[in-house]
Amino acid sequence: MLDAFVQFLTYALVAVTLENAVLSRSLGSSRLLILGRSVKGILVCGGVVTIATVATCLLAYPVNRLLDEYLSGSSWIGRLRPLLFMLITTAVYVGLYFANEKWAKPYSPMIRGIIPMVTLNCVVLGTALIVATGGLDFSQSMGYALGSGVGYTLAGLLIRAGQRRMELSEVPRAFRGMPITWIYIGLVALAFYGLVGHGLPT
């Protein structure tokens, strides 16, 4: 039990830092992440992404095991897995929508507007596919899913901090707004990419 918990924490930390969904995996770099202005908005968005990612991986894990058991070595497995995972993501979207209407009254209007963009974001489906093709066990899968959601949130906060700093700087007119934001994200992503251990192409 302790070993499974240690693996869970290890994979969560790896997903937050080294395998950050946005900065090293290029998953989920949507306008929601780039245009998030308030810390509260980024945290709510990141919370929904984390819940959606964990729920999708939780439901996709047994489906993936069944596919591996009954269709191992078949060419159909490569075609069925993304389709089934997209159906699972859609089911998670519907579940989150109704859960929001029932239990999240204070934030319901705010969350209702971001649920489609967040749940159908490539970070959710991409994480499920990475977990499925990586041969991870259950605790590793859940740790990676949790870490991907938390990493998405931290990337959003890091991008917001960079935007605030750039607003206080004298950025040339041609680079103001989105151009300098994309340059900033590219530089931070290169740093994360190097942190994983990849060398730059020569």
mmCIF file of C-alpha atoms in Angstrom, residues 91-192:
data_model
loop_
_atom_site.group_PDB
_atom_site.id
_atom_site.type_symbol
_atom_site.label_atom_id
_atom_site.label_comp_id
_atom_site.label_asym_id
_atom_site.label_seq_id
_atom_site.Cartn_x
_atom_site.Cartn_y
_atom_site.Cartn_z
ATOM 1 C CA ALA A 91 -19.433 11.262 -20.521
ATOM 2 C CA VAL A 92 -17.208 13.142 -18.048
ATOM 3 C CA TYR A 93 -18.303 16.424 -19.657
ATOM 4 C CA VAL A 94 -21.983 15.524 -19.163
ATOM 5 C CA GLY A 95 -21.313 14.408 -15.581
ATOM 6 C CA LEU A 96 -19.454 17.619 -14.728
ATOM 7 C CA TYR A 97 -22.188 19.724 -16.285
ATOM 8 C CA PHE A 98 -24.921 18.150 -14.136
ATOM 9 C CA ALA A 99 -22.701 18.085 -11.016
ATOM 10 C CA ASN A 100 -22.047 21.810 -11.506
ATOM 11 C CA GLU A 101 -25.758 22.549 -11.773
ATOM 12 C CA LYS A 102 -26.494 20.563 -8.609
ATOM 13 C CA TRP A 103 -23.625 21.311 -6.224
ATOM 14 C CA ALA A 104 -21.500 24.273 -7.354
ATOM 15 C CA LYS A 105 -24.090 27.025 -6.863
ATOM 16 C CA PRO A 106 -21.740 29.938 -6.026
ATOM 17 C CA TYR A 107 -19.532 29.312 -9.065
ATOM 18 C CA SER A 108 -22.139 27.700 -11.335
ATOM 19 C CA PRO A 109 -22.382 30.439 -14.025
ATOM 20 C CA MET A 110 -18.592 30.784 -14.222
ATOM 21 C CA ILE A 111 -17.980 27.021 -14.395
ATOM 22 C CA ARG A 112 -20.837 26.437 -16.860
ATOM 23 C CA GLY A 113 -19.072 28.650 -19.392
ATOM 24 C CA ILE A 114 -15.709 26.905 -19.116
ATOM 25 C CA ILE A 115 -16.778 23.245 -18.802
ATOM 26 C CA PRO A 116 -16.975 22.621 -22.590
ATOM 27 C CA MET A 117 -13.578 24.244 -23.250
ATOM 28 C CA VAL A 118 -11.931 22.546 -20.284
ATOM 29 C CA THR A 119 -13.388 19.041 -20.515
ATOM 30 C CA LEU A 120 -12.938 18.762 -24.267
ATOM 31 C CA ASN A 121 -9.434 20.231 -23.994
ATOM 32 C CA CYS A 122 -6.606 18.115 -25.375
ATOM 33 C CA VAL A 123 -4.936 17.955 -21.936
ATOM 34 C CA VAL A 124 -7.725 15.633 -20.726
ATOM 35 C CA LEU A 125 -7.727 13.253 -23.701
ATOM 36 C CA GLY A 126 -3.960 13.531 -24.189
ATOM 37 C CA THR A 127 -3.252 12.566 -20.576
ATOM 38 C CA ALA A 128 -5.567 9.548 -20.834
ATOM 39 C CA LEU A 129 -3.805 8.402 -24.016
ATOM 40 C CA ILE A 130 -0.327 8.941 -22.512
ATOM 41 C CA VAL A 131 -1.335 6.921 -19.442
ATOM 42 C CA ALA A 132 -2.836 4.162 -21.601
ATOM 43 C CA THR A 133 0.146 3.808 -23.930
ATOM 44 C CA GLY A 134 2.708 4.214 -21.150
ATOM 45 C CA GLY A 135 1.834 0.918 -19.475
ATOM 46 C CA LEU A 136 1.259 2.533 -16.068
ATOM 47 C CA ASP A 137 -0.486 0.716 -13.242
ATOM 48 C CA PHE A 138 -3.512 2.185 -11.436
ATOM 49 C CA SER A 139 -1.707 4.269 -8.797
ATOM 50 C CA GLN A 140 0.779 5.601 -11.359
ATOM 51 C CA SER A 141 -2.082 6.462 -13.742
ATOM 52 C CA MET A 142 -4.008 8.366 -11.080
ATOM 53 C CA GLY A 143 -0.859 10.182 -9.941
ATOM 54 C CA TYR A 144 -0.045 11.198 -13.501
ATOM 55 C CA ALA A 145 -3.631 12.356 -14.103
ATOM 56 C CA LEU A 146 -3.655 14.443 -10.916
ATOM 57 C CA GLY A 147 -0.235 15.875 -11.689
ATOM 58 C CA SER A 148 -1.281 16.809 -15.227
ATOM 59 C CA GLY A 149 -4.232 18.813 -13.918
ATOM 60 C CA VAL A 150 -2.151 20.522 -11.240
ATOM 61 C CA GLY A 151 0.608 21.168 -13.796
ATOM 62 C CA TYR A 152 -1.939 22.789 -16.120
ATOM 63 C CA THR A 153 -2.978 25.088 -13.263
ATOM 64 C CA LEU A 154 0.621 25.967 -12.399
ATOM 65 C CA ALA A 155 1.350 26.692 -16.073
ATOM 66 C CA GLY A 156 -1.637 29.055 -16.118
ATOM 67 C CA LEU A 157 -0.379 30.871 -13.019
ATOM 68 C CA LEU A 158 3.135 31.055 -14.485
ATOM 69 C CA ILE A 159 1.803 32.512 -17.745
ATOM 70 C CA ARG A 160 -0.293 35.054 -15.813
ATOM 71 C CA ALA A 161 2.751 36.097 -13.756
ATOM 72 C CA GLY A 162 4.712 36.581 -16.981
ATOM 73 C CA GLN A 163 1.906 38.644 -18.510
ATOM 74 C CA ARG A 164 1.795 40.885 -15.438
ATOM 75 C CA ARG A 165 5.555 41.440 -15.628
ATOM 76 C CA MET A 166 5.338 42.235 -19.342
ATOM 77 C CA GLU A 167 2.552 44.759 -18.708
ATOM 78 C CA LEU A 168 4.996 46.649 -16.480
ATOM 79 C CA SER A 169 7.774 46.493 -19.087
ATOM 80 C CA GLU A 170 8.329 48.596 -22.169
ATOM 81 C CA VAL A 171 7.535 45.996 -24.812
ATOM 82 C CA PRO A 172 7.902 47.214 -28.422
ATOM 83 C CA ARG A 173 4.516 48.018 -29.971
ATOM 84 C CA ALA A 174 4.758 45.231 -32.570
ATOM 85 C CA PHE A 175 5.141 42.609 -29.812
ATOM 86 C CA ARG A 176 2.514 43.812 -27.339
ATOM 87 C CA GLY A 177 -0.327 41.469 -26.384
ATOM 88 C CA MET A 178 -0.393 37.951 -27.794
ATOM 89 C CA PRO A 179 2.959 38.023 -29.696
ATOM 90 C CA ILE A 180 5.033 38.639 -26.560
ATOM 91 C CA THR A 181 2.883 36.163 -24.621
ATOM 92 C CA TRP A 182 3.619 33.428 -27.188
ATOM 93 C CA ILE A 183 7.333 34.278 -27.126
ATOM 94 C CA TYR A 184 7.301 34.066 -23.323
ATOM 95 C CA ILE A 185 5.460 30.710 -23.378
ATOM 96 C CA GLY A 186 7.905 29.411 -25.991
ATOM 97 C CA LEU A 187 10.930 30.331 -23.858
ATOM 98 C CA VAL A 188 9.438 28.813 -20.707
ATOM 99 C CA ALA A 189 8.447 25.688 -22.680
ATOM 100 C CA LEU A 190 12.038 25.366 -23.979
ATOM 101 C CA ALA A 191 13.293 25.545 -20.398
ATOM 102 C CA PHE A 192 10.880 22.775 -19.347
#
